[in-house]
Coordinates of C-alpha atoms in Angstrom, one line a residue:
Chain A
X1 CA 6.8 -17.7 -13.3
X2 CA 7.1 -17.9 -9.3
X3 CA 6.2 -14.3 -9.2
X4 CA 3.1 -14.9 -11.3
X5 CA 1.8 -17.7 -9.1
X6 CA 2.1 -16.0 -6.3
X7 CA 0.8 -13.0 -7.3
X8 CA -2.2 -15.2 -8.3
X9 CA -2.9 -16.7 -5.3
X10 CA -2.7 -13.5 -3.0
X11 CA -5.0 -12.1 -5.5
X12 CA -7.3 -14.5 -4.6
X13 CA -7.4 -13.2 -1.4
X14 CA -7.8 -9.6 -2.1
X15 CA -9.8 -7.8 0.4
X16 CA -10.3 -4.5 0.0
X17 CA -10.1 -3.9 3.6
X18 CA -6.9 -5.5 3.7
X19 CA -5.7 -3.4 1.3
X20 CA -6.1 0.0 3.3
X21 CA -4.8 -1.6 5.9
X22 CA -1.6 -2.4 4.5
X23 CA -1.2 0.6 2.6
X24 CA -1.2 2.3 6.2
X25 CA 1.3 -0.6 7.2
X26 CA 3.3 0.7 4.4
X27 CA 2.9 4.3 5.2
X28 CA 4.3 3.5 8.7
X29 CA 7.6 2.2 6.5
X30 CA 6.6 -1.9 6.7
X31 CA 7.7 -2.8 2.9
X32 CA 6.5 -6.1 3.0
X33 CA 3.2 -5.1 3.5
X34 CA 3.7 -2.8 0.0
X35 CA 4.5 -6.0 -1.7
X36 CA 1.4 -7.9 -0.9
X37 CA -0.5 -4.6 -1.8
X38 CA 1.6 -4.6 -5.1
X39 CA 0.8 -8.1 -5.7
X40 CA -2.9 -7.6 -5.6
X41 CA -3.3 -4.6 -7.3
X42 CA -0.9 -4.8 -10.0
X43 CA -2.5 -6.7 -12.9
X44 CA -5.9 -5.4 -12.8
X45 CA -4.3 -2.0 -12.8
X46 CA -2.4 -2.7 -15.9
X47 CA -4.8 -4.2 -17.9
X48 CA -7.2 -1.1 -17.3
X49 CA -4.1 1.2 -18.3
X50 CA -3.4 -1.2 -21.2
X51 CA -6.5 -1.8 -22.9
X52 CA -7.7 2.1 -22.0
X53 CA -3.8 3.3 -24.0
X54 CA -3.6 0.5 -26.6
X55 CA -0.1 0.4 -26.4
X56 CA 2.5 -1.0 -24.0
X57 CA 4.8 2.1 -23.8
X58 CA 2.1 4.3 -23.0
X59 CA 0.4 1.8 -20.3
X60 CA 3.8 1.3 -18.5
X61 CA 4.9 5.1 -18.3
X62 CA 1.1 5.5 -16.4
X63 CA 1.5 2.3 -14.5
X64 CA 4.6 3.8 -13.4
X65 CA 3.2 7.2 -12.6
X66 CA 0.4 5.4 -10.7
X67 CA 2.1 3.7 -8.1
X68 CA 4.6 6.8 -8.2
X69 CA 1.6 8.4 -6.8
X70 CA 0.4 5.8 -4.5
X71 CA 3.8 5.8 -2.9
X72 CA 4.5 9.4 -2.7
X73 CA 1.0 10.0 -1.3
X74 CA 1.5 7.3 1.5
X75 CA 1.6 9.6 4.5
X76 CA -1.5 11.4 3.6
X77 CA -3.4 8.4 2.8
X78 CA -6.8 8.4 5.0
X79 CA -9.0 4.6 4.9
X80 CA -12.3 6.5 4.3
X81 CA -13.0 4.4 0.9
X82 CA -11.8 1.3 0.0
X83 CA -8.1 1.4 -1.2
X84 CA -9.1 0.4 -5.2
X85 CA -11.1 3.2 -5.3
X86 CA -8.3 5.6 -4.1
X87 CA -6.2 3.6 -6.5
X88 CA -8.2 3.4 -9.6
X89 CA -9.3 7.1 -9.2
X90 CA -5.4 8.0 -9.6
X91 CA -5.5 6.0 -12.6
X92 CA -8.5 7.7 -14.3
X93 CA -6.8 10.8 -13.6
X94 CA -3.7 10.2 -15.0
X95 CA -5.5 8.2 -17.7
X96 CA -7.2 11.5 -19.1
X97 CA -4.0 14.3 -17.7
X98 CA -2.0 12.0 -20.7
X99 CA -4.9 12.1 -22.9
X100 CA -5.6 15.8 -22.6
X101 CA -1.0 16.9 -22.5
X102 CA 0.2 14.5 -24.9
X103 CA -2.4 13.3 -28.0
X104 CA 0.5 12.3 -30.1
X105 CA 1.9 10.0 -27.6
X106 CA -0.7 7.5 -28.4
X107 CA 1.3 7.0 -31.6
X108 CA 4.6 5.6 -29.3
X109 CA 5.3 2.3 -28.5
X110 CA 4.1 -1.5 -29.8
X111 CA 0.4 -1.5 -30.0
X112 CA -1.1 -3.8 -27.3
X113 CA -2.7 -6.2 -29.6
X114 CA 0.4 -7.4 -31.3
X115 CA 2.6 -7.2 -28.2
X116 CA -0.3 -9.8 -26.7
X117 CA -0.6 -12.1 -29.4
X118 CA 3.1 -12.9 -28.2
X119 CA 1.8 -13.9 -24.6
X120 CA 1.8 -17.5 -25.0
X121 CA -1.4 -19.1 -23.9
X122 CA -2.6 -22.3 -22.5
X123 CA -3.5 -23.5 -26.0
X124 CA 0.0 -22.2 -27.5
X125 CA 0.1 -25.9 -29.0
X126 CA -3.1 -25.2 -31.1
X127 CA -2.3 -23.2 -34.0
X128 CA -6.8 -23.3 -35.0
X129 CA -7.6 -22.3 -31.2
X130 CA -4.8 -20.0 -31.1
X131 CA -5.8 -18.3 -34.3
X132 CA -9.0 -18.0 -33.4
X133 CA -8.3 -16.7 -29.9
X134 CA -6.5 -14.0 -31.7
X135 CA -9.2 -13.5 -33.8
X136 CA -11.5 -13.1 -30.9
X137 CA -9.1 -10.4 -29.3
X138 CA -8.8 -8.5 -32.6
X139 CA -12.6 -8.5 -33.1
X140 CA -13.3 -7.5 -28.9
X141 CA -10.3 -4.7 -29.3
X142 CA -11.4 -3.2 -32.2
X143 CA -15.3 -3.1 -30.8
X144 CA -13.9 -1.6 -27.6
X145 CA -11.5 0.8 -29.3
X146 CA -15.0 1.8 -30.8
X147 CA -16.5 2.7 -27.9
X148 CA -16.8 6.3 -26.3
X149 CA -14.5 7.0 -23.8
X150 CA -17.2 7.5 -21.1
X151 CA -18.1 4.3 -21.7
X152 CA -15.1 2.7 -22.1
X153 CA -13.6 4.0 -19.2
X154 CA -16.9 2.8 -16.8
X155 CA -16.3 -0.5 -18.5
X156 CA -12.8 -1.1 -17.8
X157 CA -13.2 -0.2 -14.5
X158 CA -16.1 -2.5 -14.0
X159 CA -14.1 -5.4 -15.8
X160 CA -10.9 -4.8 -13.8
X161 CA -10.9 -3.0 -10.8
X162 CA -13.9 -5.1 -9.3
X163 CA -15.2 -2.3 -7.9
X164 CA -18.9 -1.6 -7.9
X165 CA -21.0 0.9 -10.1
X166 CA -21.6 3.1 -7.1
X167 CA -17.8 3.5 -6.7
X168 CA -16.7 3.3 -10.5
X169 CA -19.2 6.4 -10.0
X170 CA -16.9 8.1 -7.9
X171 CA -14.6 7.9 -9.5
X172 CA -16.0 9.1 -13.0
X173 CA -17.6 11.8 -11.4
X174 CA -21.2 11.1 -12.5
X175 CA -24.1 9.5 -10.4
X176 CA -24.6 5.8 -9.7
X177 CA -27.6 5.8 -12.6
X178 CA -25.0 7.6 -15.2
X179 CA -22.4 5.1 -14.7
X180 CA -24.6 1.9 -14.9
X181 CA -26.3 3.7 -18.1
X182 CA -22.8 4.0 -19.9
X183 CA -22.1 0.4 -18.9
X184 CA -24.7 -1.1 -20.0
X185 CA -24.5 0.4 -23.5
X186 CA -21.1 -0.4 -23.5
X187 CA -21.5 -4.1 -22.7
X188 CA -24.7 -4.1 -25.6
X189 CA -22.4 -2.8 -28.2
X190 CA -19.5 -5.3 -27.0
X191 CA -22.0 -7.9 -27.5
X192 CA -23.0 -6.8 -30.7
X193 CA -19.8 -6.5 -32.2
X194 CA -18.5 -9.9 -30.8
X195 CA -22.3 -11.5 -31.8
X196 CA -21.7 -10.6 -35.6
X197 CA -17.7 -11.4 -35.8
X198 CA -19.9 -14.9 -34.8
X199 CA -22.3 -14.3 -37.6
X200 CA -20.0 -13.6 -40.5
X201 CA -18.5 -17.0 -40.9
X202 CA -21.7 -18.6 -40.8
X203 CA -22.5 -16.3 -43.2
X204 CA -19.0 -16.5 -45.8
X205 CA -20.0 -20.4 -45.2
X206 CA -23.7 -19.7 -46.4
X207 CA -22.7 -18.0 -49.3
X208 CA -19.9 -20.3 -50.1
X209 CA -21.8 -23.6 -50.1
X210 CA -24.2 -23.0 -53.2
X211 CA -21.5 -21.9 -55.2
X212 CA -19.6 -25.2 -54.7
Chain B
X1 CA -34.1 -9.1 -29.1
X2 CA -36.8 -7.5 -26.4
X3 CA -36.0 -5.1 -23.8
X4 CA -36.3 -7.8 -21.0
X5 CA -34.1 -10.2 -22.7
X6 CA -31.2 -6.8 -22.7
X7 CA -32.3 -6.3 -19.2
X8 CA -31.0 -9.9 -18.8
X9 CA -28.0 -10.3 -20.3
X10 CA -26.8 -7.0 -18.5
X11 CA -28.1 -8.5 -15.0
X12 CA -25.4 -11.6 -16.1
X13 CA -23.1 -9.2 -16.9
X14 CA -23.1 -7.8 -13.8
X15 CA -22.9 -11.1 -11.9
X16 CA -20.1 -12.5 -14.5
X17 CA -18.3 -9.1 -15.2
X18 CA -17.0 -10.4 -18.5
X19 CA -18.7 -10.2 -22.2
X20 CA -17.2 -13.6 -22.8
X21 CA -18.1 -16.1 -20.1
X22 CA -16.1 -18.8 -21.9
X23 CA -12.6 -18.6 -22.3
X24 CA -10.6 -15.7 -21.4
X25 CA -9.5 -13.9 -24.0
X26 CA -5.3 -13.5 -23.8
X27 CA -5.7 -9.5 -23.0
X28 CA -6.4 -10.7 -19.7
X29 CA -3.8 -12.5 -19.1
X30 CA -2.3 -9.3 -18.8
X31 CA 0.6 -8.7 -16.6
X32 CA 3.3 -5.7 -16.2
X33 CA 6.5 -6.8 -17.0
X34 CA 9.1 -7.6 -14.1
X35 CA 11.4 -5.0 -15.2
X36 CA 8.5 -2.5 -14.2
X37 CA 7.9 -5.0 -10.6
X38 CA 10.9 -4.1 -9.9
X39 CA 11.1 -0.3 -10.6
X40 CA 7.7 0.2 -8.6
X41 CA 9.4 -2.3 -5.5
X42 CA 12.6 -0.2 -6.1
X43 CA 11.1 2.9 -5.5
X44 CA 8.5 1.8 -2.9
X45 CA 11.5 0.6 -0.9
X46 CA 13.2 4.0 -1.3
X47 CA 10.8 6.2 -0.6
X48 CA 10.4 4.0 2.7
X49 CA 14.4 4.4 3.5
X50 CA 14.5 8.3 2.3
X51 CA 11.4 8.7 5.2
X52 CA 13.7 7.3 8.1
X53 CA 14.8 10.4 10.2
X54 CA 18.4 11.1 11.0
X55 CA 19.6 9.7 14.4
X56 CA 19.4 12.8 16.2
X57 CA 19.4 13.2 19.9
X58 CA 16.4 13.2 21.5
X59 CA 15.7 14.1 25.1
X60 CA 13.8 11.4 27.9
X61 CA 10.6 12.3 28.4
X62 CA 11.1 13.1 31.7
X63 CA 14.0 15.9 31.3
X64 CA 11.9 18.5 30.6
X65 CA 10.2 18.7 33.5
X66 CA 13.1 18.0 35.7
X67 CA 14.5 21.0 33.5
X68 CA 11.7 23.1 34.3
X69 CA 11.7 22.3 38.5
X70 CA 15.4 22.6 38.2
X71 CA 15.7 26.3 36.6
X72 CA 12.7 27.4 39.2
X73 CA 14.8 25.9 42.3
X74 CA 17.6 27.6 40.9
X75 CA 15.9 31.2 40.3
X76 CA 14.9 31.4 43.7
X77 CA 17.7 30.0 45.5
X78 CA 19.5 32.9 43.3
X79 CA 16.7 35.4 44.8
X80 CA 17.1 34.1 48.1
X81 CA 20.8 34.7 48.1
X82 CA 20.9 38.0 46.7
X83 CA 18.2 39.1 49.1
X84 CA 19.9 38.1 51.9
X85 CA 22.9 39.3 51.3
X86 CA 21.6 42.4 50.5
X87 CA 19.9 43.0 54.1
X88 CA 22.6 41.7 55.7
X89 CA 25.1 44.4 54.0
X90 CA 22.7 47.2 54.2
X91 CA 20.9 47.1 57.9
X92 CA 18.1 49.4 58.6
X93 CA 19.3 50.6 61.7
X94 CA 22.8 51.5 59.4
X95 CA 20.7 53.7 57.0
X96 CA 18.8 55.4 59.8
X97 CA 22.1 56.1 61.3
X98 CA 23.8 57.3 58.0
X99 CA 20.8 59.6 57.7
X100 CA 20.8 61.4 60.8
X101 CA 24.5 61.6 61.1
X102 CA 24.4 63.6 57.7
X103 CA 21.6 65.4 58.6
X104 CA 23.7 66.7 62.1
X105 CA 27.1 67.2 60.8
X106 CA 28.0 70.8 60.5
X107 CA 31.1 72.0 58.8
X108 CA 32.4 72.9 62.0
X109 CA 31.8 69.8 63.8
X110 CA 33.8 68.5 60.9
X111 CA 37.0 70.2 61.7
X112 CA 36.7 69.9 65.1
X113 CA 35.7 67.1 67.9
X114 CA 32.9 68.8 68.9
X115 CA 30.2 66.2 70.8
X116 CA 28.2 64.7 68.7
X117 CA 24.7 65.5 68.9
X118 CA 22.0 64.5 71.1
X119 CA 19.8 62.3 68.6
X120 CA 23.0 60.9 67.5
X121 CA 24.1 59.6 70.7
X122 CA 21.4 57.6 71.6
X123 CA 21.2 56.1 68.0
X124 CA 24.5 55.2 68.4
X125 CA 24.2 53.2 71.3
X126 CA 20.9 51.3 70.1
X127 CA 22.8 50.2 67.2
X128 CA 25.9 49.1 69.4
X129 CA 23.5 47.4 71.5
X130 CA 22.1 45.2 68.1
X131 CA 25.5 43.8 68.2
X132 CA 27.7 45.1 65.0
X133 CA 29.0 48.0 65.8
X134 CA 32.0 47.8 63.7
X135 CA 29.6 47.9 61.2
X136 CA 27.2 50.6 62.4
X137 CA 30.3 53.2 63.6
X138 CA 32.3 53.0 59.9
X139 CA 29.7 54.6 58.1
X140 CA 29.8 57.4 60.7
X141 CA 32.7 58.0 60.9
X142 CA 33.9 58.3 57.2
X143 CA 30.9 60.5 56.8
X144 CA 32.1 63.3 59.9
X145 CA 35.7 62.5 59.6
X146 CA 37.0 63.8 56.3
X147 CA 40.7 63.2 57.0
X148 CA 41.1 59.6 58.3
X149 CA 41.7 57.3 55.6
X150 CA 39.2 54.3 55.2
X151 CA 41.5 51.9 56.5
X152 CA 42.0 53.6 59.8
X153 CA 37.9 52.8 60.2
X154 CA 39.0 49.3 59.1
X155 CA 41.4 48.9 62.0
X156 CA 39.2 50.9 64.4
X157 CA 36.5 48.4 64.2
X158 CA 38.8 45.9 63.9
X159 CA 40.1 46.9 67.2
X160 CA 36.6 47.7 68.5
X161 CA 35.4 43.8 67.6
X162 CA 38.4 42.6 69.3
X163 CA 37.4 44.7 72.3
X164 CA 33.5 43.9 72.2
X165 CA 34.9 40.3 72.1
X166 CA 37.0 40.7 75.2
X167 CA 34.2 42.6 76.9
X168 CA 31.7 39.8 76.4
X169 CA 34.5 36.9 78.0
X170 CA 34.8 38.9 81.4
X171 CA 32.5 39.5 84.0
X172 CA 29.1 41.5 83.2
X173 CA 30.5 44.4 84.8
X174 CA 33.5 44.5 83.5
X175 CA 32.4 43.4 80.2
X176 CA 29.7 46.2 79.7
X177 CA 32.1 48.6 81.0
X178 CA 34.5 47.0 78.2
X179 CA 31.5 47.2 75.4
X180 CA 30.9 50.6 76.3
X181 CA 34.5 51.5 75.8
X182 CA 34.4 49.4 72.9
X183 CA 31.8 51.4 71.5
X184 CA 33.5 54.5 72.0
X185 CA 36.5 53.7 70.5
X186 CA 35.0 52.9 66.8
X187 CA 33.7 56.6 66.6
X188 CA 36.4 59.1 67.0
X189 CA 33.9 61.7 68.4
X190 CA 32.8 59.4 70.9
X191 CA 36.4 58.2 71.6
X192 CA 37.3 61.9 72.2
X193 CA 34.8 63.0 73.9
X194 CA 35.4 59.3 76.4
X195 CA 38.8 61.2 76.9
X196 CA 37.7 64.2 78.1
X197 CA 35.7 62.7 80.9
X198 CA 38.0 60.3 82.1
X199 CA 40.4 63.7 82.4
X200 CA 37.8 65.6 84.3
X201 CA 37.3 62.5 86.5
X202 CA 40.8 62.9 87.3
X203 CA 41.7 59.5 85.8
X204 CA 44.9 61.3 83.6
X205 CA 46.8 57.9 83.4
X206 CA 43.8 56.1 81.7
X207 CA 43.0 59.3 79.7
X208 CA 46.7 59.3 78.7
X209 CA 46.5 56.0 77.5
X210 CA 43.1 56.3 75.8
X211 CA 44.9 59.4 73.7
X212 CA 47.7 57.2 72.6
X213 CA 45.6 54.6 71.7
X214 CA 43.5 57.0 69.5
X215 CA 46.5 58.4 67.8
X216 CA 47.7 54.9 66.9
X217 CA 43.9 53.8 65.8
X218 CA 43.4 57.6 63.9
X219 CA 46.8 59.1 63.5
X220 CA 45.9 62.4 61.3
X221 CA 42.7 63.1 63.2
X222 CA 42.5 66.7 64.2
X223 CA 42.4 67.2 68.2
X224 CA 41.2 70.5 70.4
X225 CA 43.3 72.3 72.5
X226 CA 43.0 70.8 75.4
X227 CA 43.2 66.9 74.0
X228 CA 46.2 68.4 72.3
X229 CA 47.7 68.9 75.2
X230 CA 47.1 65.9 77.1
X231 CA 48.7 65.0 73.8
X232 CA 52.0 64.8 75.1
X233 CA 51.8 64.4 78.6
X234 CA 55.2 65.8 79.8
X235 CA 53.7 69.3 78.9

């Protein structure tokens, strides 16, 4: 729990600067400064690895490879973009090398869903709230499980890596007016889908009343 | 829902970055598990320690260059040495001198003590005059003496050193009298040839002596008639 509050509070400080500063702290062998870089980076990280793979396994062997990578390519690390871009670009790629090697590992390991609804939650004592919390997840998954990749992945990186569209265009590959396209039919559909889970009980509750 | 009110809500996205600007929803609350913390920090922290070098020697900046003035002070005092020892061994006026005695020496000059010749004479004294002639005389006479072993030129200049040494503490008379004998006695020719004057002077006692002298200093050196019979001189 110690871990967590700190990691919360340096996140709060995050500056991308900072960050390419002390990764080439760390490439010059200061492991502290690794640890603070660690600390910033490492939730967003995983939550764009876990809700891109759906499954904890899956999102821990690329979180894994991810840093692997970070680490390994230390000494030829160059600050000419901002450290989350360099970072979140090796997770796209190894994002879509497991997609493309191994389409049956998607299969392995708890799916994410289930293995969150066991996080316990500030309203763990509210069995309603926490029902419909889960609820909520289970419609926003399933609406973003829906999505095209391409959109998907601009999304995620737009939720997550706080990065902006020009960058998260970088990364993808595409131009600034591809990536804001895929985006923003992304958030309309995640909208739509979380808009009608809304709608249905008010429905059920329509339909239900004139029959009592 | 128009195209303007879209336009909105994806201009709040933007601003918000979430779909739900309520409550977050328990996905992101997200975190890797500390098992994984700890196999990232793990391997951060050893790929820091494998990078650290091996203690190995390494050289002040400034040994290099002392290196390099030390190995070029070293070269030429090594030149130096060699080229001065080399001249000092191997004097011009010596290989003039070697040159013109073989160029002179006939086979019967060889065999006999015939005078040497003119060019050689005057040579000879030039280079006893530079002040070596020990050194200048040897060569000349192991190249016209065949007989005399090298150590009899050994104790000739030897004993023509200690002569020239003796000459050059007396008066200046006496002592270029001295050198000149000096000089005579290092080539066997010359020596010879001293000995015949001083016996047609009429100085027999000196010449006498001179001979035994020369028989002690070159004791297998062939001799004319008439030296061989001032040889003994009860004959």
């Amino acid at each position: 729990m110690a871990r967590c509050t700190t990691t919360r509070t340096v996140e709060a400080v995050s500056s991308d600067d900072e960050d390419g500063e002390l990764m080439l702290r760390y490439a010059r062998g200061d492991m502290r400064a690794f640890e603070i870089l660690y600390a910033r980076n490492r939730s967003g990280l995983y939550r764009y690895l876990a809700r891109h793979t759906h499954h904890s396994e899956i999102a821990n062997d690329l979180f894994q490879e991810v840093w692997s990578k970070v680490i390994a390519s230390r000494e030829r690390y160059e600050p000419r973009a901002k450290f989350r871009t360099f970072l979140y670009r090796i997770a796209h790629n190894c994002f879509i090398d497991h997609c493309r090697r191994a389409p049956t590992r998607s299969e392995r390991g708890a799916p994410v869903e289930s293995w969150e609804s066991t996080l316990a939650g500030p309203d763990h004592d509210r069995p309603d709230l926490r029902a419909e919390q889960a609820e909520l997840t289970a419609c926003y998954r399933a609406a973003l499980a829906a999505l095209p990749a391409e959109q998907r992945d601009v999304y995620l990186l737009y939720e997550e890596s706080g990065l902006s569209l020009e960058e998260i265009a970088t990364i993808s590959a595409v131009g600034p007016e591809t990536a804001k396209s895929r985006l923003r039919y992304a958030v309309a559909k995640l909208r739509a889908a979380l808009a009608a889970r809304e709608q249905t009980p008010r429905d059920a509750a329509a339909i239900e009343e004139p029959g009592t | 829902m128009s195209g303007t009110g879209h336009e909105d809500d994806f201009e709040a996205y933007l601003r918000q970055r979430s779909v739900l600007p309520g409550r977050p929803l328990s996905s992101q609350r997200l975190e890797p598990p500390s098992d994984l913390d700890d196999l990232v920090l793990k391997k951060a922290r050893q790929a820091i320690h494998a990078r650290e070098p091996l203690p190995l020697y390494r050289a002040p900046r400034w040994a290099v260059p002392v290196a390099l003035v030390a190995t070029v002070l070293l070269t030429l005092s090594i030149l130096l040495n060699v080229s001065l020892t080399t001249r000092r061994q191997i004097p011009p006026a010596v290989s003039a001198q070697t040159r013109s005695s073989a160029s002179t020496s006939k086979p019967e000059a060889l065999q006999s003590v015939a005078p040497p010749s003119a060019e050689s004479a005057p040579a000879n004294g030039a280079s006893a005059d530079a002040g070596s002639p020990a050194a200048t005389y040897a060569p000349s006479a192991v190249t016209t003496a065949p007989e005399p072993a090298p150590r009899a030129n050994d104790v000739a200049a030897e004993a023509a050193r200690q002569s020239a040494a003796a000459a050059l503490s007396a008066a200046p008379e006496a002592s270029r009298r001295a050198a000149a004998a000096a000089k005579s006695r290092a080539d066997p020719q010359t020596w010879l040839r001293r000995i015949e004057s001083l016996r047609k002077q009429g100085r027999t006692a000196e010449a006498d002596a001179e001979l035994r002298r020369f028989r002690q200093v070159f004791p297998g050196y062939p001799l004319k008639a008439p030296a061989a019979d001032a040889r003994d001189p009860a004959k």
